[in-house]
CSV table of C-alpha atoms in Angstrom, one decimal:
chain,number,residue,atom,x,y,z
A,204,MET,CA,30.0,97.1,87.0
A,205,SER,CA,29.0,94.4,89.6
A,206,ILE,CA,30.0,90.9,89.7
A,207,LYS,CA,28.2,87.9,87.1
A,208,VAL,CA,27.5,84.4,86.2
A,209,GLY,CA,30.9,83.2,85.1
A,210,ASP,CA,32.6,85.9,86.6
A,211,ILE,CA,36.0,84.8,89.0
A,212,PHE,CA,35.1,85.8,92.4
A,213,PRO,CA,37.5,88.5,93.4
A,214,ASP,CA,40.7,87.9,95.6
A,215,ALA,CA,40.1,89.4,98.8
A,216,VAL,CA,41.0,89.3,102.3
A,217,LEU,CA,38.4,89.1,105.0
A,218,THR,CA,38.9,88.5,109.1
A,219,TYR,CA,36.3,86.3,110.7
A,220,VAL,CA,37.0,85.4,114.7
A,221,PRO,CA,37.2,81.3,114.7
A,222,TYR,CA,34.7,79.1,116.9
A,223,ASP,CA,36.4,77.2,119.1
A,224,ALA,CA,34.2,73.9,120.6
A,225,LYS,CA,36.2,73.5,123.1
A,226,ASN,CA,35.4,77.3,124.7
A,227,PRO,CA,32.4,78.2,123.0
A,228,GLU,CA,31.8,81.7,125.1
A,229,ALA,CA,35.3,82.8,124.2
A,230,CYS,CA,36.0,85.7,122.5
A,231,GLY,CA,39.1,84.2,120.1
A,232,LEU,CA,41.6,85.3,118.3
A,233,PRO,CA,41.3,87.5,114.3
A,234,GLN,CA,42.0,85.8,111.8
A,235,GLN,CA,42.4,86.2,108.0
A,236,LEU,CA,40.6,84.8,105.5
A,237,LYS,CA,41.8,85.4,101.7
A,238,THR,CA,38.7,84.1,99.7
A,239,HIS,CA,41.6,82.8,96.8
A,240,ALA,CA,42.5,80.3,98.8
A,241,ALA,CA,39.8,79.7,101.4
A,242,PHE,CA,37.4,78.8,98.7
A,243,LYS,CA,39.1,76.9,95.9
A,244,GLY,CA,37.4,73.5,94.5
A,245,LYS,CA,34.7,74.3,96.9
A,246,LYS,CA,31.3,75.5,96.3
A,247,VAL,CA,30.4,78.0,98.4
A,248,VAL,CA,27.2,79.8,99.2
A,249,LEU,CA,28.3,83.5,100.6
A,250,PHE,CA,25.3,85.5,101.7
A,251,ALA,CA,25.5,89.0,101.9
A,252,VAL,CA,23.1,91.3,104.5
A,253,PRO,CA,23.7,95.1,105.4
A,254,GLY,CA,24.3,95.3,108.6
A,255,ALA,CA,24.7,92.6,111.9
A,256,PHE,CA,22.1,93.1,114.4
A,257,THR,CA,19.8,95.1,111.8
A,258,PRO,CA,16.2,94.3,112.0
A,259,THR,CA,14.8,93.1,108.0
A,260,CYS,CA,18.8,90.7,108.5
A,261,SER,CA,18.7,89.5,112.0
A,262,GLU,CA,14.6,88.5,111.0
A,263,GLU,CA,14.4,88.1,107.5
A,264,HIS,CA,17.8,87.1,106.7
A,265,MET,CA,19.8,85.0,108.1
A,266,PRO,CA,17.5,82.7,110.3
A,267,GLY,CA,16.5,81.1,107.1
A,268,TYR,CA,20.2,80.0,106.5
A,269,VAL,CA,20.7,79.1,110.3
A,270,GLN,CA,17.7,76.7,109.5
A,271,SER,CA,18.7,75.3,105.7
A,272,VAL,CA,22.5,74.8,106.6
A,273,GLY,CA,22.5,72.0,106.7
A,274,GLU,CA,20.4,71.3,103.5
A,275,MET,CA,22.2,73.6,101.7
A,276,LYS,CA,25.9,71.5,102.8
A,277,ARG,CA,23.8,68.1,101.8
A,278,LYS,CA,23.5,69.6,98.1
A,279,GLY,CA,27.3,70.5,97.7
A,280,ALA,CA,27.8,72.9,99.0
A,281,ASP,CA,31.3,73.1,101.1
A,282,ILE,CA,31.4,76.4,102.7
A,283,VAL,CA,28.5,78.6,104.3
A,284,ALA,CA,29.7,81.9,104.9
A,285,CYS,CA,28.0,85.9,105.9
A,286,VAL,CA,30.0,88.5,104.7
A,287,ALA,CA,28.5,92.6,106.0
A,288,SER,CA,30.9,95.1,106.6
A,289,ASN,CA,30.1,95.0,110.6
A,290,ASP,CA,34.0,94.7,112.6
A,291,GLN,CA,34.8,90.2,112.9
A,292,PHE,CA,34.2,90.7,116.9
A,293,VAL,CA,29.7,92.3,115.9
A,294,MET,CA,30.1,89.4,113.4
A,295,HIS,CA,31.4,86.3,116.0
A,296,ALA,CA,28.8,87.4,118.5
A,297,TRP,CA,26.4,88.0,115.8
A,298,GLY,CA,26.8,84.5,114.4
A,299,LYS,CA,27.0,83.7,118.5
A,300,SER,CA,23.0,84.7,119.7
A,301,TYR,CA,22.1,82.7,116.5
A,302,ASN,CA,24.3,79.7,117.7
A,303,VAL,CA,25.9,79.6,114.8
A,304,LYS,CA,29.2,77.3,115.7
A,305,ASP,CA,30.6,76.6,112.4
A,306,ASP,CA,27.9,75.3,110.0
A,307,ILE,CA,28.0,79.4,109.2
A,308,LEU,CA,30.9,81.2,108.9
A,309,MET,CA,31.0,84.4,109.8
A,310,LEU,CA,33.2,87.5,108.0
A,311,SER,CA,33.8,90.5,108.1
A,312,ASP,CA,34.7,93.3,105.1
A,313,ALA,CA,35.2,96.5,107.1
A,314,ASN,CA,37.6,97.6,105.2
A,315,GLY,CA,35.2,97.5,102.1
A,316,ASP,CA,37.6,95.6,100.3
A,317,LEU,CA,35.6,93.1,99.3
A,318,GLY,CA,32.4,95.0,98.6
A,319,SER,CA,34.4,97.6,95.6
A,320,ALA,CA,35.4,94.4,94.4
A,321,LEU,CA,31.8,93.0,93.6
A,322,GLY,CA,30.6,96.6,93.3
A,323,LEU,CA,28.2,95.7,95.5
A,324,VAL,CA,28.7,98.1,98.1
A,325,ASN,CA,26.2,100.8,98.7
A,326,ASP,CA,26.8,104.4,101.1
A,327,GLY,CA,24.9,104.3,104.4
A,328,THR,CA,26.2,107.5,105.8
A,329,ALA,CA,22.4,109.1,105.1
A,330,ARG,CA,21.2,106.3,107.9
A,331,ARG,CA,24.3,106.9,109.6
A,332,MET,CA,25.0,103.6,109.3
A,333,GLY,CA,28.5,104.8,108.1
A,334,PRO,CA,29.9,105.6,104.3
A,335,ILE,CA,30.7,101.7,103.0
A,336,ARG,CA,27.9,98.8,104.0
A,337,LEU,CA,27.3,96.2,101.9
A,338,ALA,CA,24.4,95.3,99.7
A,339,ARG,CA,22.3,92.4,100.5
A,340,PHE,CA,23.4,89.4,98.1
A,341,ALA,CA,23.4,85.9,98.3
A,342,ILE,CA,26.5,84.3,95.5
A,343,ILE,CA,26.7,81.0,94.9
A,344,ILE,CA,30.3,80.0,94.3
A,345,ASP,CA,32.0,76.4,92.5
A,346,ASP,CA,35.7,76.2,92.2
A,347,LEU,CA,35.6,80.8,92.8
A,348,LYS,CA,33.4,81.1,89.2
A,349,VAL,CA,30.6,82.9,90.3
A,350,VAL,CA,27.4,80.5,89.8
A,351,TYR,CA,24.3,82.6,91.2
A,352,VAL,CA,24.5,86.2,91.8
A,353,GLY,CA,21.0,87.0,93.5
A,354,VAL,CA,20.9,91.0,94.1
A,355,GLU,CA,18.5,92.2,96.5
A,356,PRO,CA,17.1,95.0,94.5
A,357,ALA,CA,14.6,96.4,97.3
A,358,PRO,CA,14.2,95.9,101.6
A,359,GLY,CA,13.4,92.8,101.4
A,360,VAL,CA,15.3,89.3,101.1
A,361,THR,CA,14.2,87.4,97.9
A,362,VAL,CA,16.4,86.1,95.6
A,363,SER,CA,19.4,86.7,98.3
A,364,GLY,CA,17.5,84.5,100.7
A,365,ALA,CA,18.1,80.7,101.6
A,366,PRO,CA,15.2,79.4,99.9
A,367,ALA,CA,16.4,80.8,96.3
A,368,VAL,CA,19.3,79.6,97.3
A,369,ILE,CA,18.7,76.3,97.5
A,370,ALA,CA,16.9,75.5,94.3
A,371,LYS,CA,19.5,76.8,92.9
A,372,LEU,CA,22.1,74.6,94.0
B,116,MET,CA,44.0,118.9,116.6
B,117,ALA,CA,42.4,117.2,119.7
B,118,ILE,CA,40.0,117.9,121.6
B,119,LYS,CA,41.0,119.1,125.5
B,120,VAL,CA,39.8,120.7,128.7
B,121,GLY,CA,38.2,124.2,128.5
B,122,ASP,CA,36.8,123.6,124.9
B,123,GLU,CA,33.3,123.9,123.7
B,124,PHE,CA,32.0,119.8,122.9
B,125,PRO,CA,31.4,120.0,119.0
B,126,GLN,CA,27.8,119.4,118.0
B,127,VAL,CA,27.4,116.3,116.0
B,128,GLN,CA,24.7,113.8,115.3
B,129,LEU,CA,24.9,110.7,116.6
B,130,LYS,CA,22.4,107.8,116.6
B,131,TYR,CA,20.7,104.9,119.1
B,132,VAL,CA,18.2,102.8,120.4
B,133,PRO,CA,16.4,104.0,123.2
B,134,TYR,CA,15.8,101.9,126.2
B,135,ASP,CA,12.2,100.6,126.5
B,136,ALA,CA,11.6,99.2,129.8
B,137,ALA,CA,7.8,97.5,128.5
B,138,ALA,CA,10.1,95.4,126.0
B,139,PRO,CA,13.4,95.1,126.8
B,140,ASP,CA,14.8,92.5,123.9
B,141,ALA,CA,13.3,94.7,121.5
B,142,CYS,CA,14.8,96.5,118.6
B,143,GLY,CA,12.7,100.0,119.1
B,144,ALA,CA,13.1,102.9,116.7
B,145,PRO,CA,16.4,104.3,116.3
B,146,GLN,CA,16.6,107.8,117.5
B,147,LEU,CA,19.1,110.9,116.6
B,148,LEU,CA,21.3,112.4,119.8
B,149,ASP,CA,22.9,115.6,119.0
B,150,THR,CA,25.2,116.6,120.9
B,151,LYS,CA,24.5,120.8,121.3
B,152,ASN,CA,20.4,120.2,122.0
B,153,ASN,CA,19.9,117.3,123.3
B,154,LEU,CA,22.8,117.4,125.7
B,155,GLU,CA,22.9,121.3,127.4
B,156,GLY,CA,22.4,122.3,130.5
B,157,LYS,CA,23.2,118.8,131.0
B,158,LYS,CA,26.3,116.9,133.2
B,159,VAL,CA,27.4,114.4,130.9
B,160,VAL,CA,30.3,111.8,131.0
B,161,LEU,CA,30.9,110.4,127.4
B,162,VAL,CA,33.2,107.5,127.2
B,163,GLY,CA,34.6,106.4,123.7
B,164,VAL,CA,35.8,102.4,123.0
B,165,PRO,CA,37.2,101.5,119.8
B,166,GLY,CA,34.8,98.3,119.3
B,167,ALA,CA,31.9,96.6,120.6
B,168,PHE,CA,31.9,93.3,121.1
B,169,THR,CA,35.9,93.3,121.5
B,170,PRO,CA,37.6,91.9,124.4
B,171,THR,CA,39.0,95.0,126.2
B,172,CYS,CA,36.0,97.4,126.0
B,173,SER,CA,33.3,94.3,126.6
B,174,ALA,CA,36.1,92.9,129.6
B,175,LYS,CA,37.7,96.0,131.5
B,176,HIS,CA,35.7,99.5,129.9
B,177,LEU,CA,31.9,99.0,130.2
B,178,PRO,CA,30.5,97.2,132.8
B,179,PRO,CA,32.8,98.9,135.9
B,180,PHE,CA,30.0,102.3,134.0
B,181,VAL,CA,27.2,99.7,134.4
B,182,ALA,CA,28.5,98.9,138.0
B,183,LYS,CA,28.7,102.3,139.1
B,184,ALA,CA,26.1,104.2,137.2
B,185,ASP,CA,24.2,105.3,140.1
B,186,GLU,CA,27.2,106.4,141.6
B,187,LEU,CA,27.9,108.4,139.3
B,188,LYS,CA,24.2,110.0,139.0
B,189,ALA,CA,24.5,110.4,143.0
B,190,LYS,CA,27.7,112.8,142.1
B,191,GLY,CA,25.6,114.7,139.7
B,192,VAL,CA,26.5,112.8,136.2
B,193,ASP,CA,22.4,113.2,134.2
B,194,LEU,CA,23.5,111.2,131.4
B,195,ILE,CA,26.3,108.8,130.9
B,196,VAL,CA,26.9,108.1,126.9
B,197,CYS,CA,28.9,105.3,125.5
B,198,VAL,CA,29.7,105.5,121.8
B,199,SER,CA,32.2,103.4,119.4
B,200,GLY,CA,32.4,103.9,115.4
B,201,ASN,CA,30.5,101.4,115.2
B,202,ASP,CA,26.6,101.2,113.9
B,203,PHE,CA,23.2,101.9,116.7
B,204,PHE,CA,22.1,98.9,115.8
B,205,VAL,CA,25.1,96.9,116.8
B,206,MET,CA,25.5,99.2,120.4
B,207,ASP,CA,22.3,98.7,120.9
B,208,ALA,CA,22.5,94.5,120.9
B,209,TRP,CA,25.9,95.1,122.9
B,210,GLY,CA,24.1,97.4,125.3
B,211,LYS,CA,21.7,94.5,125.2
B,212,GLN,CA,24.2,91.5,126.4
B,213,GLU,CA,25.7,93.7,129.0
B,214,LYS,CA,22.5,94.3,130.2
B,215,VAL,CA,22.9,98.4,130.0
B,216,THR,CA,19.0,98.7,130.5
B,217,ASP,CA,18.3,102.2,130.7
B,218,LYS,CA,21.6,103.0,132.7
B,219,ILE,CA,24.3,103.9,129.8
B,220,LEU,CA,22.3,105.5,126.4
B,221,MET,CA,24.4,103.7,123.5
B,222,ALA,CA,25.2,105.9,120.4
B,223,GLY,CA,26.7,104.8,117.6
B,224,ASP,CA,28.6,107.2,115.5
B,225,ALA,CA,29.3,104.9,112.0
B,226,ASN,CA,29.6,107.4,109.9
B,227,GLY,CA,32.7,108.6,111.6
B,228,ASP,CA,32.2,112.1,112.8
B,229,LEU,CA,32.3,112.7,116.2
B,230,GLY,CA,35.7,111.2,115.6
B,231,ARG,CA,37.0,113.5,113.0
B,232,ALA,CA,34.9,116.1,115.1
B,233,THR,CA,36.7,116.3,118.9
B,234,GLY,CA,40.0,114.6,116.4
B,235,LEU,CA,39.8,111.4,118.7
B,236,SER,CA,39.4,109.0,115.8
B,237,ILE,CA,41.8,106.1,114.9
B,238,ASP,CA,42.9,104.0,112.6
B,239,LEU,CA,41.9,100.3,112.9
B,240,SER,CA,42.1,99.1,109.3
B,241,VAL,CA,45.0,96.7,110.3
B,242,ALA,CA,43.2,95.3,113.0
B,243,GLY,CA,39.7,94.4,110.1
B,244,LEU,CA,38.0,96.7,112.2
B,245,GLY,CA,37.8,100.4,109.5
B,246,ALA,CA,39.9,103.5,109.4
B,247,VAL,CA,37.0,105.5,111.5
B,248,ARG,CA,37.2,104.5,115.1
B,249,LEU,CA,37.5,106.1,118.1
B,250,THR,CA,39.8,105.3,120.8
B,251,ARG,CA,39.4,104.6,123.7
B,252,PHE,CA,38.1,107.9,126.0
B,253,ALA,CA,36.1,109.4,128.5
B,254,ALA,CA,35.1,113.0,129.0
B,255,ILE,CA,32.9,115.0,131.6
B,256,VAL,CA,31.4,117.9,129.6
B,257,ASP,CA,29.1,120.5,131.7
B,258,SER,CA,26.7,122.3,129.4
B,259,GLY,CA,28.6,122.1,126.7
B,260,LYS,CA,32.2,122.8,128.2
B,261,VAL,CA,34.8,119.4,128.5
B,262,ILE,CA,35.7,119.9,132.0
B,263,HIS,CA,38.0,117.1,132.2
B,264,LEU,CA,39.4,114.5,129.1
B,265,GLY,CA,40.7,110.9,129.6
B,266,VAL,CA,42.1,109.8,126.9
B,267,GLU,CA,44.0,106.1,126.9
B,268,PRO,CA,47.4,106.4,126.4
B,269,ASP,CA,47.4,102.5,125.5
B,270,PRO,CA,43.6,101.9,124.0
B,271,THR,CA,44.4,97.8,124.0
B,272,GLU,CA,44.0,99.0,129.0
B,273,VAL,CA,41.2,101.4,130.1
B,274,THR,CA,43.0,103.5,132.8
B,275,VAL,CA,42.4,107.3,132.7
B,276,THR,CA,39.2,106.1,131.4
B,277,GLY,CA,37.7,103.8,133.7
B,278,ALA,CA,34.9,104.1,135.7
B,279,ASP,CA,36.9,105.2,139.0
B,280,SER,CA,39.4,107.1,136.9
B,281,ILE,CA,35.4,109.3,135.8
B,282,LEU,CA,34.6,109.1,139.8
B,283,SER,CA,38.0,110.3,141.7
B,284,ALA,CA,37.2,113.9,138.6
B,285,LEU,CA,34.5,114.3,139.6
């Protein structure tokens, strides 16, 4: 059973490589992000993609957020984060390719803990993408409470896209 | 038990995005690489890395193979394949960043098949990289038989798995 509006967002440990403004080309040291500690008291837009560097994610999903992150923050989002089953080095490299700096937190759920806790994980082995892949979704969390869930029902970007999220902020 | 010199290289299917010289930045259609059928009769250097875009792999391991690819081919190597536990889209993007063009085939083993079949998988969940990753290795496979194998004792280093080490084994 997957997460729904009204639920408390699960506490999971994700990893990321922080952006270093002084050293933007460096590959910094990975850090852990514990969702409860990091998201408490904040309004968070969290969108998930099946795979960094994959066509739909790269061409249709991520660019919308890169373009609208400023608008989301003006509408009250404290944190805008992207999460995928790729590891933190891959997420960091993908974020760099869009020049996101620290506007969008690029998070890794490589062990699948968050995906399992949300009930939003798929098996990608048939496409040779590995057994743990997050579904495509967007969630708005307000002080740890889920206030919007858009899980993409089919290939493509609709309810999990930036415009859908902005409309709900 | 891990693979060793003299063994037949296992048959698994990896996936990769072929390099298209006419459209080098395009994300082409992925292809399967069958380690038995597609490598039949060939001398192949297979380089395993724990992770694309990771510091050691990006700084120390892959670039020398790119730089020395022609030298390796002059010594009889038909194909150089770099493989990791990342998926093939990630390997393609990493290859593009490292400008490998058509010198090295960048393959993904996201399902962990090669890792399990060779016994060269390593659990890197504590580093946030997942439970079935390839350890750092370099193998020479000739007509399906492993004739040289270097497995890095410390996967954060590059010694017996580096390009120079493979060149001297050819």
